[in-house]
Amino acid sequence: MSSSPPRHGRRIALYTIIASLITTPLAALVLGPHLPPGHGSREAAAQVTDNTVLTVVMTPIACLVLVYFAYAAIVFRQRGTEIEEGATTRGHAGIQTAWIVSTTAIVLFLAGYGTWALLQTGSGSGQGPVPMASADGAVLPVQVIGQQWEFTYRYPTYGGLETSTLVLPAHTQVEFHVTSLDAIHSFWAYDLGVKADANPGADNVAIVRTGDARSFDVRCAEVCGLWHGYMADTGQVVDSASFATWVAGQRKAFAPIAGSMPPYRPTYQPDPQRRAG
Amino acid sequence: MTIAAMPRRTSPLLRRLVGFNLITAVVLGAIGYYLGWWLGHQVSVAATDHYADTNQNDVALFLAYGLAVVGFLTGLGFLNYPVSRMLGRPASVAAKDEADGWKRYVSLCTDHKVVGLQYLIGIGFFLLVGGVNAMLIRVELLRPTPNIWPAGQYLTLVGLHGSMMMGMMTSGILGPFANYVVPLMIGARRMAFPRIEALTFWLLMAAGVILTSAVFYGGFPTGWTGYEPLADQANMGMDSYIVFFALVGLSMTLLGFNMLATVFSMRAPGMGWGRLPIFVWSVVATSALNVLAAPVLVTTLTMVALDRTLQTTFFLSSSGGSPFLYENLFWVFGHPEVYILAIPGFGIVLELLPVFARKPLWGYRLAVSGMVGVALLSFFVWQHHLFMSGLNANLRPFYMLSTELISLPTGFTFLCAMGTVWRGRIRYDVPMLFCLGWVFNFFIGGLSGVFLSDVPSDTTTHGSFFTMAHFHYTIMGGLIFTFFAAIYYWLPKMAGVQLNQRLGKVHFWLMFVSFNSTFAPLFVIGALGQPRRVVSYPKDLQFLNQWVSVSAFVLGISMVVFLANFVWSLVFARIPADPNPWHSSSLEWQVPTPVPVHNFDRIPVITAELYPYGAETTAPAAEPLTVGS
């Protein structure tokens, strides 16, 4: 080391600030718009915003820690083969306090922001039978029934119509009621930013406002047995005229069996199952 | 010790084979297995339509596993001591002293140093099995459609990999290293309960075999979480999972109690709580979690077993039970569990950084409060695993807050690591490289955890490969990297021979690069919509999946490099290790190599704090020891 010790702290702070000034705008402006799950619905778009905020908050922290360790690994390395002893610093009350205060502030901000974002409309997540963040305005209820190994969909406002494909009208607030007939599944409409577990005997509500007409992927996100890997289909968001036509067509097609369908209910308990018979 | 040095025995071969040893244990285990299987068919075959319909006799398999374990432990000699005490005969300490040489390592031995090495080899073997499973999973995912495994076998592979890693590696640090070095570090001659110490190891070995045997009973489809009611549908391989995890839970609980009792009651004079090595603190925090969380697992799995055999319906909603109950109980155990995996890693990093940066540990109290804080908070976050489940959805802001709060005490560990390297003289020996690897990996793991703790973000990432990448960064990047740091650091003391440092560095760099190349793309794959545990995935994700698979194979090769080094150094080269190759001031390095059976001739008296590195400090830490080099 040179006779006048370099000011390591200032250098690390400088490098951290430079790195943060470069990477944080990149994270916000370049990476942010590409963060999942896209803009397929109001909830999905809100999640993209949320993910962008988290990324932007964490980028400078990542810069600090990575710059620090890279600097330390290079500058504080031992050059010779002799064992040399380092400094005897054992702690620093000011640094520790500053660290605790700043990390606490960041955590409280993140928790507060996440809660605020969640309370808007529930962020497309499964909210249980009585949603804390409820829909604002009129909704189209759609029931999602998971069973091994497919999803079926019921439209209670259209006579309990049950279909094997999910079609939703554009620019409509949809209230999914997710339930299961057997194992636990998870209804994941990726592009809509919706995920809600399907539990037997439970009604799990998720709210989403659809955007423009598009298709979206539906997958099961909770392992549910043999063909879990194939429990996927594609849904459609269509304009309201097409939706009305589609519903009418489905009702006509299923008219012969409509009478023998079980009435619409929030949950459907299968016959008591016992393993050992 | 060589075979020639062993005292000659005059007894005939048969006399030597019949006794309490591993051969007897395996034979009695097999007899117990078939006895239980037979009994199970006697009690349940006529009574159940289910058995007649499906050929699935869970009662028989549970009894078979149960009696096999009892037979196995009896054969090893675990009943000798309690039985002789019950009969009023004098207690024998033969288990520690009688056997000699290599035989101690394949029999019931109550020397904590032998148990530590037994754990290292035993857990290392099952780690290898779990790793091979991971390789087979990645072979399957080379193509978006089924490739080499049918869907059912693929799910079983996923479950075997997850359960083996999450079950066995709970003791990955505590088993080999805490058992070996904690008594040495605190100046004790043994663990508080040496027989229980040995029992935890042999229980774990029985558990590992039982889990692997699931492949003979059709496997199990649930992954490592064993969610109901899928677990109730599953065929008999599920019983292997249940017995495995229950035995692991039992082993964890006993291990935790033993560690706590040892650290609380057997510290050398002068070893106050404020002088306890930081690794021992991490063992204390982890053991507290073991003791409080693992019994919940055992109880829960007992309920699952009752559902599957005696027709209770704890978890079947159609008969008044609740799958939510299982999810709650499992994660009440399961979240402390992941910190049981993580905290020992904190301890190893903070224990080793001072040695290789030649500095006192920076912020000792903060480091301790970080570990204790993580342990405490880990009991209040479990429902973040159920953010999408619809259970207690209105409590999610609380669980979001508590989960994010855990990053505070975790951050203490990082701050202490940062403070410790500050103006140090860092030497890049292999253990240090693995510690710095931990810093990077666990940091990425922690940052990605923030997305999962945030409900809006979790809506997409929950149950996806993003989650999977996150916990591989924290567990493999955290636990396994520190596991290797500990091997390279302590093996010279434990085995008395040096590991090849050059091969060690090749191992580190290959592993570090391929680890990140494997798991970083998984964040992207998950964010693009691939759920966990799927045998097929969208075609446009094939390139990324292939990239991951090839990286995973390189990661596998890095393990081969380590194994080659391990076998070469221990079996062939056998270059004697310096008693204190790292110039550590900690007590375990001040005793001779190999460590005497009773560790210390005289119990040391601790006269100074234990991290006396740094320019001005030269005082020895303990009397009447002499510093090893």
CSV table of C-alpha atoms in Angstrom, one decimal, chain B residues 39 118 145 256 289 356 371 410 455 486 495 498 565 617-618:
chain,number,residue,atom,x,y,z
B,39,LEU,CA,-48.4,-58.6,8.8
B,118,GLN,CA,-20.0,-40.8,8.5
B,145,THR,CA,-42.3,-33.0,-25.7
B,256,GLY,CA,-31.3,-30.0,17.1
B,289,LEU,CA,-35.6,-24.2,14.1
B,356,PHE,CA,-9.0,-15.6,4.8
B,371,MET,CA,-29.1,-15.2,12.5
B,410,THR,CA,-30.3,-11.4,6.2
B,455,VAL,CA,-48.1,-10.3,-4.2
B,486,ALA,CA,-16.6,-26.4,4.6
B,495,ALA,CA,-9.4,-36.6,7.4
B,498,GLN,CA,-4.8,-32.3,2.0
B,565,ASN,CA,-10.1,-34.8,-6.2
B,617,THR,CA,-3.4,-8.5,18.0
B,618,THR,CA,-1.2,-11.5,18.8
